[in-house]
Coordinates of C-alpha atoms in Angstrom, one line a residue:
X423 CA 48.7 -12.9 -38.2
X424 CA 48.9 -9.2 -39.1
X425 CA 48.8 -6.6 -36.5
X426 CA 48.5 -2.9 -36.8
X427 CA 49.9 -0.5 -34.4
X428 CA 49.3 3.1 -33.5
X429 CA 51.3 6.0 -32.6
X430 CA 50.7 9.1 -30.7
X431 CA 46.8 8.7 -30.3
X432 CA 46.3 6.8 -33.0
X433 CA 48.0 8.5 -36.2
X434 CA 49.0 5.8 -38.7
X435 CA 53.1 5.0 -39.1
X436 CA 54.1 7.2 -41.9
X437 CA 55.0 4.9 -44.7
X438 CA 58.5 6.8 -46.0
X439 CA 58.1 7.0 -49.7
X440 CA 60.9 5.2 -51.4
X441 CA 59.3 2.3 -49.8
X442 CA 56.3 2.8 -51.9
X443 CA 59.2 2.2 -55.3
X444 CA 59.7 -1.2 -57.2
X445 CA 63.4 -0.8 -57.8
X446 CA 64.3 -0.8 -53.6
X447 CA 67.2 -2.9 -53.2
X448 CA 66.4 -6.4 -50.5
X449 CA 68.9 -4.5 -47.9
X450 CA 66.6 -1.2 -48.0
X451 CA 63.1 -2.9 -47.8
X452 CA 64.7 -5.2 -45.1
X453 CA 65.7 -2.3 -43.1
X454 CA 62.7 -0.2 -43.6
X455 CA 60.8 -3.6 -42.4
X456 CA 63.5 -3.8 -39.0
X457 CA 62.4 0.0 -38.6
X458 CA 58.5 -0.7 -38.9
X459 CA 58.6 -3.6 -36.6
X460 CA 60.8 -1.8 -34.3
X461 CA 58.1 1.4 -34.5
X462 CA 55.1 -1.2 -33.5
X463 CA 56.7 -3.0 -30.8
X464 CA 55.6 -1.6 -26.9
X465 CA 58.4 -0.4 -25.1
X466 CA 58.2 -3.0 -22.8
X467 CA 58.6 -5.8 -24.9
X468 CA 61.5 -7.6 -25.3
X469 CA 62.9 -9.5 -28.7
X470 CA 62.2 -13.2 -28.7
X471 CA 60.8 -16.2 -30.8
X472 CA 57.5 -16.1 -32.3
X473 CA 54.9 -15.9 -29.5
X474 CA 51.5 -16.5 -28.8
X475 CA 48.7 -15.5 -30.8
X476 CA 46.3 -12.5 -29.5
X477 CA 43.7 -15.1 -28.0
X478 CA 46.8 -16.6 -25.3
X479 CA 47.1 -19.6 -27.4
X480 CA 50.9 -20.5 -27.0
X481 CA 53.1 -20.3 -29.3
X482 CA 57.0 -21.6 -30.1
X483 CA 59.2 -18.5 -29.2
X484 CA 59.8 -17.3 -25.7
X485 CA 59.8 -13.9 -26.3
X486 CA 57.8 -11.9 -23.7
X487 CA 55.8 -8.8 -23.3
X488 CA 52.7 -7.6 -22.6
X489 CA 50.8 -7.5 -25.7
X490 CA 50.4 -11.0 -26.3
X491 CA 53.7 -11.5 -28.4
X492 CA 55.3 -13.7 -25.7
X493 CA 54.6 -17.9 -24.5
X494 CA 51.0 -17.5 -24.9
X495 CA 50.0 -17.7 -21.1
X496 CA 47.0 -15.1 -21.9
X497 CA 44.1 -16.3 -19.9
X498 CA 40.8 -16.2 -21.8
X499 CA 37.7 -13.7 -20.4
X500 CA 34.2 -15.5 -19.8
X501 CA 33.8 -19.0 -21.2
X502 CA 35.9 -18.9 -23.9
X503 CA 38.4 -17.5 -25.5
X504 CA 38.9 -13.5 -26.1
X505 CA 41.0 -10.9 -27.2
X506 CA 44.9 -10.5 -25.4
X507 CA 45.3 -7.8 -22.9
X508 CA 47.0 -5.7 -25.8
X509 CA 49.2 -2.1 -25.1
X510 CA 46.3 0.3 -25.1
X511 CA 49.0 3.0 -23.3
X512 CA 50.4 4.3 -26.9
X513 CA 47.1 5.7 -28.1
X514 CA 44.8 5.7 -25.1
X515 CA 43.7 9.4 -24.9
X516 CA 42.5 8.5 -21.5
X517 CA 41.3 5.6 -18.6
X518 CA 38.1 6.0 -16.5
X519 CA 37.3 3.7 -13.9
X520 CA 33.6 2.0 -14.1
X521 CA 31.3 0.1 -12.2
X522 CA 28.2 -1.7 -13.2
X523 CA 24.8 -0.3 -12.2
X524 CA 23.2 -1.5 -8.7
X525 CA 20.3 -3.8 -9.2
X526 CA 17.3 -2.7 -7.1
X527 CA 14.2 -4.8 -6.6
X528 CA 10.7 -3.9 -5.6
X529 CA 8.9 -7.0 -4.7
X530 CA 5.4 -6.7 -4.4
X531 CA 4.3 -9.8 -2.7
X532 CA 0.7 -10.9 -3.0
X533 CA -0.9 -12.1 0.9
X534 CA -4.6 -12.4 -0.2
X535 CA -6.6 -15.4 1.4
X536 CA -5.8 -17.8 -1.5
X537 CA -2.7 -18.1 -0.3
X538 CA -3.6 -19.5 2.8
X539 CA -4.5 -22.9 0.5
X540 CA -2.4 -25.5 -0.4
X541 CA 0.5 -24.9 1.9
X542 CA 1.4 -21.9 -0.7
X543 CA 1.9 -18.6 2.3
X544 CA 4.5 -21.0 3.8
X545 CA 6.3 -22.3 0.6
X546 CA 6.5 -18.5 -0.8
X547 CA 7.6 -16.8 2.4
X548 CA 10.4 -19.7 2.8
X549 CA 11.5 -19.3 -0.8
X550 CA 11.8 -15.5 -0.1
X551 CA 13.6 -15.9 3.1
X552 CA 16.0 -18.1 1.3
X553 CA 17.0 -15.9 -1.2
X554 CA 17.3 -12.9 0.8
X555 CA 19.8 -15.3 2.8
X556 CA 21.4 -16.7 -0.1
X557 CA 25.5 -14.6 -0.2
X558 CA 25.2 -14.3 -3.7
X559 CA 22.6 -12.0 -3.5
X560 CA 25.0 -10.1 -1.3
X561 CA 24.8 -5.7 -2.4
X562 CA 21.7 -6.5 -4.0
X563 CA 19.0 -3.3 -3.0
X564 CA 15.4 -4.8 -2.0
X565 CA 12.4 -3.1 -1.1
X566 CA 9.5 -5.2 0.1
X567 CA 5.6 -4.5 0.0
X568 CA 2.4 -6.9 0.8
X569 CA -0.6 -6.6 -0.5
X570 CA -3.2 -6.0 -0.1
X571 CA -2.7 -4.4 3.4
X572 CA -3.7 -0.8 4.4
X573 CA -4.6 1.3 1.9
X574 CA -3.1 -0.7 -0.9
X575 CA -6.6 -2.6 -0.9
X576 CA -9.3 -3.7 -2.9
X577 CA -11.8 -1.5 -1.1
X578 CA -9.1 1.8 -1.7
X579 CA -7.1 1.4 -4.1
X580 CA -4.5 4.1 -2.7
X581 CA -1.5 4.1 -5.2
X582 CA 0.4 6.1 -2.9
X583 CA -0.2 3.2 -0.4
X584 CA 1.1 0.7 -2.7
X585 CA 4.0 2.8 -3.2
X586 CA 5.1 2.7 0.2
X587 CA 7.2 -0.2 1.2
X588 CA 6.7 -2.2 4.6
X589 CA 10.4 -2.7 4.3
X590 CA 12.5 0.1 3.3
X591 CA 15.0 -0.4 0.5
X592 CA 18.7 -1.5 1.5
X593 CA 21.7 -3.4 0.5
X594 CA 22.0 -6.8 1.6
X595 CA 25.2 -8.5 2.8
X596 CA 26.9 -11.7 3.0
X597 CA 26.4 -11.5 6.7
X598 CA 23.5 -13.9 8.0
X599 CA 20.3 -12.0 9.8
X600 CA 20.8 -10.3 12.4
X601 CA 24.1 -9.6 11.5
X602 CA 22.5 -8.2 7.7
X603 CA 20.1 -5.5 9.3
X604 CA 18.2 -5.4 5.7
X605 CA 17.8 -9.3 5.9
X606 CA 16.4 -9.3 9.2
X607 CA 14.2 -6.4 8.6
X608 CA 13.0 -8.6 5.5
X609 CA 12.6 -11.5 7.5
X610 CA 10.5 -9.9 10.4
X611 CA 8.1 -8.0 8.0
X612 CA 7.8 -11.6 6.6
X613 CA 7.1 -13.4 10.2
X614 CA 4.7 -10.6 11.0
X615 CA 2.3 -10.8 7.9
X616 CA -0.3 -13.4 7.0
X617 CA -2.8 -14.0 4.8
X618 CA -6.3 -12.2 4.0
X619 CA -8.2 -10.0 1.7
X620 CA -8.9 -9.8 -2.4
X621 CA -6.3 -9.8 -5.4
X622 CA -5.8 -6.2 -6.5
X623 CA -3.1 -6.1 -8.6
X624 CA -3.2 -2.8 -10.8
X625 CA -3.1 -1.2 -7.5
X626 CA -0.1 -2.9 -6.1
X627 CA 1.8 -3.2 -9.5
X628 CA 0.8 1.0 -10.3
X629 CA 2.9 1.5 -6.7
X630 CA 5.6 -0.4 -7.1
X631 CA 6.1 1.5 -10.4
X632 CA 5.4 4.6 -8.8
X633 CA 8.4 4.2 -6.5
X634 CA 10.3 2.6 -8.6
X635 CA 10.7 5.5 -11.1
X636 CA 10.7 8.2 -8.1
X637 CA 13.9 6.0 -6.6
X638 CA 15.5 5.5 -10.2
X639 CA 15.1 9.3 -10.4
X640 CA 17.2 9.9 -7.6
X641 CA 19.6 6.9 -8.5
X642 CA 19.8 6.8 -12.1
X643 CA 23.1 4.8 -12.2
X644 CA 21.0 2.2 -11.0
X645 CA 19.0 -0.5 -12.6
X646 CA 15.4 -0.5 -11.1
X647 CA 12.7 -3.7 -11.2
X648 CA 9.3 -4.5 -10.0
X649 CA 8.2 -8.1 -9.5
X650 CA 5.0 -9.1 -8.7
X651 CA 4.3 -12.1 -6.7
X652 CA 0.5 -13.4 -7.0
X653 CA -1.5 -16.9 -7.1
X654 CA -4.5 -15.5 -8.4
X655 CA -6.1 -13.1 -10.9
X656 CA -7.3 -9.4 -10.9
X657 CA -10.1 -8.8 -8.0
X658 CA -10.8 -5.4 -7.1
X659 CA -9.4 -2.4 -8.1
X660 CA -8.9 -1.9 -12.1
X661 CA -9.2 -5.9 -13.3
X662 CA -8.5 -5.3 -17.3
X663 CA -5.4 -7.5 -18.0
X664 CA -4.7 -5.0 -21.1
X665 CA -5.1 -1.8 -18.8
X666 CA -2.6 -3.5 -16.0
X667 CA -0.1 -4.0 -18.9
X668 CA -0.4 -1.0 -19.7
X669 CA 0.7 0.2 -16.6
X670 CA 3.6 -2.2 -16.8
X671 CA 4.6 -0.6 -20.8
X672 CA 4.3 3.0 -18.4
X673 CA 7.0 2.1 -16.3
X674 CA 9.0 0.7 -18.9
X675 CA 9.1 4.3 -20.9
X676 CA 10.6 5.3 -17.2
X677 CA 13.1 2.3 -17.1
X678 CA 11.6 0.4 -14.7
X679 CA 11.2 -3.3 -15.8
X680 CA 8.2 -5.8 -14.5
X681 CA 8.9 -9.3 -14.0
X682 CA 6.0 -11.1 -12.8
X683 CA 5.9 -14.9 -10.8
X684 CA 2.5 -16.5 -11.0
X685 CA 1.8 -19.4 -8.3
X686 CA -0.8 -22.1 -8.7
X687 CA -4.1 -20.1 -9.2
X688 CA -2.9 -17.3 -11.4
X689 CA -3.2 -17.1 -15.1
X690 CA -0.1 -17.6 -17.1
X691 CA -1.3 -16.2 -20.0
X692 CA -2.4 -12.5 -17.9
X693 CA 1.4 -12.8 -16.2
X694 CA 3.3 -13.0 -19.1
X695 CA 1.2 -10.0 -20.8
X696 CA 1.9 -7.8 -18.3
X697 CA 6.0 -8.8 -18.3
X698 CA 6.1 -8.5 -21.6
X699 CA 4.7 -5.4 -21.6
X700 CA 7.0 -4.4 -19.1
X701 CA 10.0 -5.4 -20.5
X702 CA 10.9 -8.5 -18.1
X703 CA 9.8 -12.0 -18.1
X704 CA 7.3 -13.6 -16.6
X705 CA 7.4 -17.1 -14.3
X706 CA 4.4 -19.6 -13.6
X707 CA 5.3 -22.3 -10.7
X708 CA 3.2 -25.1 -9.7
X709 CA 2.8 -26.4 -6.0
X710 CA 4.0 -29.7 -6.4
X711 CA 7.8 -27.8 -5.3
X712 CA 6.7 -24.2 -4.9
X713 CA 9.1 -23.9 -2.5
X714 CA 12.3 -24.5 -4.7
X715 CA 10.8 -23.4 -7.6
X716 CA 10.2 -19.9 -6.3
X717 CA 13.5 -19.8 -4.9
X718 CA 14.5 -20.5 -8.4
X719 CA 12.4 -18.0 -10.1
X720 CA 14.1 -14.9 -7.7
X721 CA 17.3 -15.9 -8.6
X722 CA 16.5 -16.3 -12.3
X723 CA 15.0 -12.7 -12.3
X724 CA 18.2 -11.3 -10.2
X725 CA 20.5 -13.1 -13.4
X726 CA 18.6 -11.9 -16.0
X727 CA 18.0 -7.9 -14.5
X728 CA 21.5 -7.2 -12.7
X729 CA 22.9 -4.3 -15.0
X730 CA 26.4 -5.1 -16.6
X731 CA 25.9 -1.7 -17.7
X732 CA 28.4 1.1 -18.0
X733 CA 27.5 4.6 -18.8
X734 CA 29.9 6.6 -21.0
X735 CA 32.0 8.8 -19.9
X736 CA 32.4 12.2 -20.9
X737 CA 35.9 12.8 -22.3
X738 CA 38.0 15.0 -20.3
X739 CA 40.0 15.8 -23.4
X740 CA 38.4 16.2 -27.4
X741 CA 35.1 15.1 -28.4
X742 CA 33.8 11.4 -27.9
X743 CA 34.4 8.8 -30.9
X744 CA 32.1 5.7 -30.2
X745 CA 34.7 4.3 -32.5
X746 CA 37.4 5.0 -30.3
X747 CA 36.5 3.1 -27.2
X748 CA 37.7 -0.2 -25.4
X749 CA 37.0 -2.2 -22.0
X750 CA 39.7 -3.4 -20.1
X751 CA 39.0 -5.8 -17.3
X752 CA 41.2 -6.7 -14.9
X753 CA 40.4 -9.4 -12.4
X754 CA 41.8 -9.5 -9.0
X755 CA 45.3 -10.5 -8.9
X756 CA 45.6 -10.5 -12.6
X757 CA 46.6 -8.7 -15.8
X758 CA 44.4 -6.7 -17.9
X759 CA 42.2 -7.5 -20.6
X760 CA 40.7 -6.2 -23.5
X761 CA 37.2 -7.0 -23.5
X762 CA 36.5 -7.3 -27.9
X763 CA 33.7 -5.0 -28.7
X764 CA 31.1 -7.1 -30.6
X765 CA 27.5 -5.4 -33.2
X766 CA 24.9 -6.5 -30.4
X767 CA 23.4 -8.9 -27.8
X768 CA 23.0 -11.0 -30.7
X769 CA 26.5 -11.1 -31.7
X770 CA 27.5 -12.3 -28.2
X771 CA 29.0 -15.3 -27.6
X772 CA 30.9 -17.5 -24.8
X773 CA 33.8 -15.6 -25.6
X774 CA 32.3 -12.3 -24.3
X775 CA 32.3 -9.2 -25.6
X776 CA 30.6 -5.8 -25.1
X777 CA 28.2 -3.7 -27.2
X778 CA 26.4 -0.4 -27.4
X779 CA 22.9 0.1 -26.5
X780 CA 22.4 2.2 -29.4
X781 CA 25.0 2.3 -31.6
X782 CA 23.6 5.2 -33.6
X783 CA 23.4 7.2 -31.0
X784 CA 25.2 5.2 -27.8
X785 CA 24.9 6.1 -24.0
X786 CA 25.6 2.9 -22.6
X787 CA 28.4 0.2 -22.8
X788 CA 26.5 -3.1 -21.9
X789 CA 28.4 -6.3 -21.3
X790 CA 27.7 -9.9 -23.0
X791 CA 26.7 -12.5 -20.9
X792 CA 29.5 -14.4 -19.9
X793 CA 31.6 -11.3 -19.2
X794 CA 29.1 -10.3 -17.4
X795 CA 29.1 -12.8 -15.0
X796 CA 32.8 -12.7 -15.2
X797 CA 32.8 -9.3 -14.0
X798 CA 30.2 -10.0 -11.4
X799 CA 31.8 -13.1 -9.8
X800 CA 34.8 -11.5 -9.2
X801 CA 35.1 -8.8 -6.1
X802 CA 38.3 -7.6 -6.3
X803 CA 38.2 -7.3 -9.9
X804 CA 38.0 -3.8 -12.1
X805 CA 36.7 -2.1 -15.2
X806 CA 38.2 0.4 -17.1
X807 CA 36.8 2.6 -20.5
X808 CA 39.6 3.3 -22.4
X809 CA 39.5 6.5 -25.1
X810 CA 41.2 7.2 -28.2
X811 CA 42.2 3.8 -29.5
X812 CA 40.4 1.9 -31.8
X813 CA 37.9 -0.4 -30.6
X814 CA 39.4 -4.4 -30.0
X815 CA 36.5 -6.7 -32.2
X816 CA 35.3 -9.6 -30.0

């Protein structure tokens, strides 16, 4: 394979121009070739056989170093396989610690008399107590509000109301309840609410977008969602499917995504229109296993919605080249790796990769899928955005 290397931020080798002559003797070109390959190498490196190729695949020398030039005992990033850790330290300008954005969730839970039928108040609160429990769900933010209930009603219609939690945001921990204060909090507001009253939803969904932008204001490294829990359709309040999406497309010009989870007696079709109109999805569950199905859906949302977003950082040295950028990960206990930078979600595959959300214009460095979960299954492991070399291709 042919590699190019880069010296002193990224200037080219100079080519010496005698090199650039037919009549060279063998014994120049060979010793202008010794000097090139001696130029490229990291200093770290030591001579050996031919090594593995940049992907960790072995090879037949034993050579070693740290650009993938030794017995090919890379590990691959994600799924599948992916570009070798590499020597960024030649032409790296500079190295900036990152960390994804938080995921917070306002959950705006629908308690209206329907869901006294069928079993459903029971299944729904035990699928929510689950997955506040659940470790994996461990640093996630949650902020909790029934409806309706006070002045988030169908008779008021109080926005503000709406917008006002019954449980606080927080983090939640691996710890159980009590020893998780936010779980237990959850858990009590959960234990101390039943079921009564109409349906209105433009009220409660209005208020959880109404916090959700004032919080996302005051936290804009984070990642900010509403979902809205119901089993039935629009009563009281403003009940026109298009004007409630509307209010959904609202908070999406603020960044605030709405996923919505219908239960048996909502419309699928009214759901979906408003999560599609706020940018999320939408999820319909039947009550033959609400229970697990719920469960299921939360955990589906929390997937799809945690950030594996960096923002960019402003160069401490020069300008900023979006061509100029890498990601290094390095997982706990390990060596780093280049992360290969790939055109768009669309060009992602299980090899990983990362992408700009705009590469015209870029602000944020967003991570395929499966480096994405890499990244988020692994505590003790880091990111780094590395300036002034030319960006690794996934």
């Amino acid at each position: 394979m042919v590699r190019h290397c880069a010296h002193d931020a990224g200037k080219e080798l100079a080519v010496p121009t005698p090199m650039r002559s037919a009549s060279l003797t063998l014994s120049s070109l060979l010793g202008l070739l010794l000097l090139a390959a001696a130029a490229c190498a990291p200093e770290s490196a030591t001579t050996g056989g031919a090594g593995g190729d940049d992907d960790g695949s072995s090879g037949s020398g034993k050579g070693s170093g740290s650009d993938g030039s030794g017995a090919g005992s890379g590990t691959g990033f994600g799924d599948g396989a992916t570009n070798s850790t590499g020597s960024l330290m030649e032409c790296a300008s500079e190295s900036i610690e990152a960390e994804l954005a938080p995921l917070t969730m306002f959950i705006t839970f629908d308690k209206s008399g329907s869901m006294d039928d069928n079993n459903k108040w029971d299944n729904a609160t035990n699928a929510l107590k689950a997955f506040f429990g659940d470790p994996t769900a461990a640093d996630l933010e949650v902020a909790l509000r029934f409806f309706p209930q006070g002045g988030c009603s169908e008779n008021q219609c109080d926005v503000s109301a709406c917008a006002t939690p019954q449980v606080g945001v927080g983090a939640l921990t691996v710890d159980p309840a009590p020893m998780d204060t936010q779980e237990q909090a959850l858990v009590s507001a959960i234990n101390s609410t039943s079921p009564g009253g109409a349906t209105p939803i433009s009220a409660a969904l209005e208020g959880g977008i109404q916090w959700s932008t004032q919080y996302l204001q005051q936290n804009p490294d984070h990642k900010v969602v509403v979902i809205l829990v119901t089993d039935g359709e629009p009563n009281g309040c403003q009940e026109n499917i298009g004007a409630i999406a509307n209010i959904a497309a609202a908070g999406l010009l603020q960044n605030v995504f709405t996923y919505t989870v219908g239960l048996q007696g909502s419309n699928e079709g009214q759901l979906n229109q408003i999560a599609q109109a706020g940018g999320g999805s939408g999820f319909f569950i039947g009550n033959g296993n609400a229970e697990a199905e719920l469960l299921a859906a939360l955990q589906a949302i929390r997937g799809e919605a945690l950030a594996c977003e960096i923002d960019i950082p402003e160069p401490t040295m020069g300008t900023f080249n979006p061509e100029l950028v890498n990601v290094e990960y390095t997982p706990g206990g390990g060596s780093p790796q280049t992360i290969g930078k790939v055109a768009s979600e669309a060009a992602c595959t299980a090899s990983g990769g990362w992408y700009y959300d705009d590469p015209a214009d870029p602000q944020t460095i967003l991570l395929c899928p499966s480096s994405c979960d890499t990244a988020k299954a692994d505590a003790d492991g880091t990111l780094k955005v590395v300036l002034g070399c030319e960006s690794v291709p996934g």
